[in-house]
Amino acid sequence: MGKSLLDKVWQAHSVRELPSGQTQLFIGLHLIHEVTSPQAFQMMREQDLKVAFAQRTFATVDHIIPTDTRQRPYVDSQAEGMMSAIERNCREFGIRFFDGPSGHQGIVHVLGPELGLTQPGMTVACGDSHTSTHGALGAVAFGIGTSQVRDVLASQCLAIQRPRVRRIEIEGKLALGVYAKDVTLHIIRNLGVKGGVGFAYEYAGAVVEHMTMEERMTLCNMSIEGGARLGYVNPDQTTFDYVRGREFAPPAENFERAVAWWRSMASDPDAGYDDTVRLDGERIAPTVTWGINPGQAIGVDEKIPVADSFAPDDREVAEDAYEYMGFKPGAEIRGTRIDVAFIGSCTNGRISDLREAAKVARLGKVKPHVKALVVPGSEAVAKAAEAEGLPEVFRQAGFEWRLPGCSMCLAMNPDKLVGRQVCASSSNRNFKGRQGSPSGRTLLMSPAMVAAAAIEGAVADVRDMLGRK
Amino acid sequence: MADLIPIKKVAGRPIPLRGNDVDTDRIIPARFMKAVTFEGMGRFAFYDVRFDAEGHSKGHIMDDPRFEAKGPRVAIVNKNFGCGSSREHAPQALLRWGIKAIVGESFADIFFGNCVALGIPCVSASEAKVAALMAAVEEDPAHDLVVDLETMTIAYRGKSYAIALPGGSRSQLLDGSWDATRSLLQGADAVRATAARLPYVAGFAKA
């Protein structure tokens, strides 16, 4: 039996078996940001530890950064304190920091691939659960906590248990108006928010093979929402073409050697899997969440499911969701009035996401009652968008064009919902209170669907606007 | 570096925290993470579930006088506890509130790993056993719940229940290597050898 990419990467990065039976796993790329790293540096100081491989850790600032102005000091003194801390920590420990003046600031999971830091066959860790994003390039990439950030800083390694592997094959072709976001929401809806616990997800099948790198990033990004700590796509020509020429990519004279190794790390055709799931891509509709976890998702033309339709484990959470959201089982999701529209995040803040949203934004104006924000994922994304005139398209339609950051995905900066506002959001989590108001409500959907909702002032079917026949 | 502290047994007053898919945003809302230290996180544990917009108690079990107790606490939870964000702030908040061990039906992967790294055992038991345990505690919470990692059992009011914990994590807790830094650093030579074998570390330069 052949090996999966997970098997191969795990083996290549396995330093030794620890007395506990876990693997001491070498981490090829360590990314840090301002929220989950300051305590790790504090532990380093208290325990008198040195950074083992300072050149394999890169930092940026994304969670707390304001998106209206970058004027220092920040108005929020706590945010300013966190920014100062990461500046000092990077300086003292010799870590490269992609801050504003570097021209490379951005959401950590947009940055890694964009700079060519993330490469196939690597292990990638970051104190952030959406590190699974980097799996799109054929990396084994997963989120860790702050004590583990300390361990990677001190040793470039983690003590960790190897996950099992579930292959998810999505066959067929996606219809007009259906995007990678809909595919990931469809997977979570079908396999559940805890279905992936203990698993790595290997995404495959015609739909995935035809996806661009950025679409694969959206897909892998939300693996964690399905309970899988990591998700990946086997590297192929799409991957190699994406990496080539990026700032930290292997130099041209070594690139073919790199490609040969990357190819060798992909899953063998006869690889064995702990589980295999097949889904039909043709049956995926633009998908919207109606509840308080990403598994509570339906096609935009479906009705909010009744409690009896859920497995016993999920029924109570569904009841909780009806109450929190103020939605009735059996009601249409289409036509649900929204107050805020948010386009951005590590899930959907890349240039291709903004292009798709802009196509819809060109078709109308944001309804007056809707506050609509577009937040590019990085400075590079912002520059690319400017070169194509996208900020103007969005502004003319009534969207605000902001500076890069995590923004309203988790609202650690000033971009927050107020009271019980309903937000159509291209982000990844619709948990209670996620977008900054303890009673705020989030409907997850693709960036194009968010743009459609902003224009209609309510949840709309983007296929109608794109001229579905 | 910190001394190795084996964790073989945790005893404390139990507190049931009911519900499946309790996410880490609920355990600690992001707005309380705007700090460069974990100190003081304990008072924000489950904040929005416990308090209204004016900061008044909503009568959550963590604020119910019947369940008030001094000393270590053991939480009892349902399925997929700690899903969502990787924030260690979540187990830090629980730990600083007093929770030294968690008994549940199942745990999210990252949360589980973060707990081990803090020396908090997350042990699992079947749905029926957790239900029985929660009922027993709610009926009479004034006894210690004992989590024993050597015998892999928990005991409450004279009743004993079998628990599960993946072998690697159990060993880490029993031998004190849950604080992994020391054992990872012991392999420093092997780490350098592994790095030297990985072609990307040298930018795929010709060997």
XYZ file of C-alpha atoms in Angstrom, chain A residues 157-396:
240
model
C 9.504 21.164 17.346
C 6.211 19.990 18.781
C 5.256 16.947 20.812
C 2.241 15.708 18.911
C 0.127 12.686 18.004
C -0.200 11.784 14.330
C -3.774 12.301 13.090
C -5.714 9.800 10.999
C -6.452 10.750 7.395
C -9.862 11.083 5.755
C -9.915 11.606 2.000
C -12.792 13.783 0.818
C -13.424 13.466 -2.907
C -15.602 16.117 -4.498
C -16.504 15.087 -8.007
C -18.228 16.900 -10.843
C -18.204 20.611 -11.547
C -19.410 23.606 -9.564
C -22.314 25.599 -10.984
C -22.244 29.350 -11.679
C -22.342 31.303 -8.410
C -20.955 28.389 -6.379
C -17.509 28.911 -4.862
C -14.922 27.190 -2.681
C -16.678 28.691 0.361
C -19.856 26.865 -0.562
C -17.900 23.628 -0.939
C -16.402 23.919 2.542
C -19.733 24.865 4.145
C -21.342 21.936 2.310
C -18.671 19.545 3.657
C -19.121 20.769 7.234
C -22.881 20.608 6.913
C -22.600 16.980 5.809
C -19.800 15.705 8.052
C -20.600 17.895 11.053
C -18.565 20.268 13.191
C -17.075 17.354 15.129
C -16.880 14.846 12.285
C -13.236 15.673 11.639
C -11.922 15.450 15.200
C -8.766 13.326 15.181
C -8.504 13.535 11.379
C -6.505 15.347 8.756
C -8.662 16.010 5.697
C -7.169 15.269 2.285
C -9.279 17.101 -0.316
C -9.386 15.560 -3.780
C -11.589 14.933 -6.799
C -12.295 16.901 -9.960
C -13.685 19.964 -8.170
C -10.528 20.338 -6.066
C -8.167 19.596 -8.962
C -9.762 22.408 -10.947
C -9.592 24.895 -8.090
C -7.067 27.729 -8.133
C -4.629 27.952 -5.230
C -6.696 30.675 -3.601
C -9.835 28.552 -3.812
C -7.944 25.654 -2.237
C -6.905 28.010 0.576
C -10.554 28.811 1.301
C -11.337 25.089 1.327
C -8.467 24.130 3.657
C -9.013 27.194 5.860
C -12.278 25.866 7.236
C -11.097 22.287 7.882
C -10.935 23.226 11.555
C -14.609 24.244 11.448
C -15.324 20.621 10.595
C -13.237 19.523 13.574
C -10.175 18.555 11.477
C -7.070 20.265 12.787
C -5.559 20.208 9.325
C -6.608 19.812 5.720
C -4.516 19.610 2.584
C -4.565 19.275 -1.188
C -1.875 17.262 -2.932
C 0.589 19.547 -4.735
C 0.265 19.649 -8.524
C 1.151 21.956 -11.415
C -1.295 24.586 -10.082
C 0.684 24.593 -6.835
C 4.110 24.803 -8.475
C 3.001 27.622 -10.790
C 1.658 29.512 -7.784
C 4.859 29.221 -5.735
C 7.273 30.008 -8.580
C 8.846 33.457 -8.394
C 7.509 34.435 -4.971
C 9.863 36.245 -2.642
C 10.732 33.254 -0.430
C 10.227 30.546 -3.086
C 13.220 28.415 -4.028
C 15.393 30.411 -6.441
C 15.027 29.706 -10.165
C 18.214 27.622 -10.337
C 16.878 25.281 -7.647
C 13.217 25.328 -8.601
C 13.090 22.107 -10.622
C 14.825 20.267 -7.789
C 12.163 21.638 -5.474
C 9.353 20.531 -7.792
C 10.776 17.018 -7.954
C 10.753 16.788 -4.153
C 7.293 18.315 -3.892
C 5.927 15.805 -6.401
C 7.481 12.991 -4.414
C 5.624 14.144 -1.276
C 2.138 13.911 -2.854
C -0.046 10.956 -1.896
C 0.635 7.782 -3.852
C -2.227 6.611 -6.094
C -2.577 3.507 -3.921
C -2.265 5.338 -0.592
C -4.349 3.941 2.239
C -6.793 6.135 4.154
C -8.560 5.712 7.459
C -11.756 6.898 5.819
C -12.990 8.097 2.430
C -16.005 10.290 1.725
C -17.403 11.179 -1.711
C -19.507 14.255 -2.401
C -21.161 15.437 -5.598
C -20.007 18.956 -6.527
C -22.941 19.416 -8.912
C -25.346 19.321 -5.974
C -23.727 22.191 -4.091
C -25.733 25.426 -4.042
C -24.683 28.831 -2.709
C -24.661 28.015 0.981
C -25.547 30.177 3.992
C -25.372 29.465 7.703
C -28.499 30.111 9.741
C -27.250 29.144 13.213
C -24.424 29.369 15.709
C -21.916 26.950 14.238
C -20.684 26.498 10.660
C -22.372 23.111 10.337
C -25.763 24.808 10.605
C -25.735 25.652 6.918
C -28.266 25.324 4.090
C -28.531 26.083 0.404
C -29.845 29.606 -0.103
C -33.055 28.211 -1.592
C -33.685 25.860 1.322
C -35.660 26.431 4.510
C -34.208 26.495 8.020
C -34.416 22.856 9.128
C -36.774 21.743 11.886
C -35.357 20.310 15.125
C -36.548 16.778 14.363
C -34.370 16.631 11.260
C -31.200 16.698 13.382
C -29.355 13.820 14.988
C -29.972 13.734 18.762
C -26.504 15.215 19.415
C -27.250 18.290 17.338
C -30.870 18.928 18.340
C -30.142 20.922 21.462
C -27.632 23.128 19.631
C -30.274 23.697 16.938
C -32.833 24.774 19.555
C -30.237 27.103 21.035
C -29.573 28.500 17.557
C -33.256 29.229 16.787
C -33.486 31.180 20.007
C -30.215 33.093 19.638
C -30.737 33.940 15.973
C -34.439 34.682 16.359
C -35.154 32.467 13.339
C -38.027 30.028 13.012
C -37.554 26.467 11.807
C -39.183 26.094 8.404
C -38.597 29.743 7.469
C -36.755 30.832 4.319
C -33.197 32.045 4.800
C -33.416 34.043 1.576
C -34.864 37.454 2.280
C -33.434 37.610 5.835
C -32.716 41.283 6.409
C -29.078 42.124 7.120
C -27.522 45.164 8.818
C -23.857 44.657 8.017
C -21.920 43.085 5.143
C -18.319 42.025 5.701
C -15.982 40.913 2.920
C -12.531 39.815 4.063
C -10.743 37.416 6.497
C -8.226 34.593 6.074
C -11.013 32.562 4.507
C -12.031 35.019 1.795
C -9.818 38.121 1.818
C -7.663 37.345 -1.241
C -7.618 39.064 -4.597
C -9.785 36.446 -6.346
C -12.395 36.816 -3.579
C -12.457 40.573 -4.058
C -12.745 40.149 -7.833
C -15.787 37.879 -7.475
C -17.417 40.251 -4.994
C -16.650 43.230 -7.264
C -18.437 41.535 -10.177
C -21.583 41.589 -8.063
C -20.891 45.064 -6.624
C -20.885 46.415 -10.199
C -24.539 45.347 -10.525
C -26.053 47.647 -7.940
C -25.794 49.829 -4.855
C -25.590 48.823 -1.217
C -28.984 49.336 0.456
C -28.928 52.461 2.663
C -29.606 50.515 5.871
C -26.565 48.270 5.335
C -23.039 49.043 6.542
C -20.733 47.282 4.092
C -16.985 46.756 4.551
C -14.320 45.352 2.271
C -11.096 44.492 4.090
C -8.278 43.119 1.923
C -6.283 40.261 3.431
C -2.879 41.887 3.035
C -1.101 44.915 1.695
C -0.211 42.925 -1.422
C -3.895 42.084 -1.940
C -4.773 45.774 -1.458
C -2.155 46.827 -4.021
C -3.330 44.250 -6.552
C -6.926 45.395 -6.048
C -5.917 49.020 -6.525
C -4.118 48.154 -9.756
C -7.403 46.709 -11.043
C -9.526 49.605 -9.802
C -11.499 47.443 -7.361
C -11.578 49.941 -4.467
C -13.376 52.366 -6.777
C -15.885 49.718 -7.841
C -16.666 48.959 -4.211
C -16.820 52.599 -3.139
C -19.158 53.511 -5.964
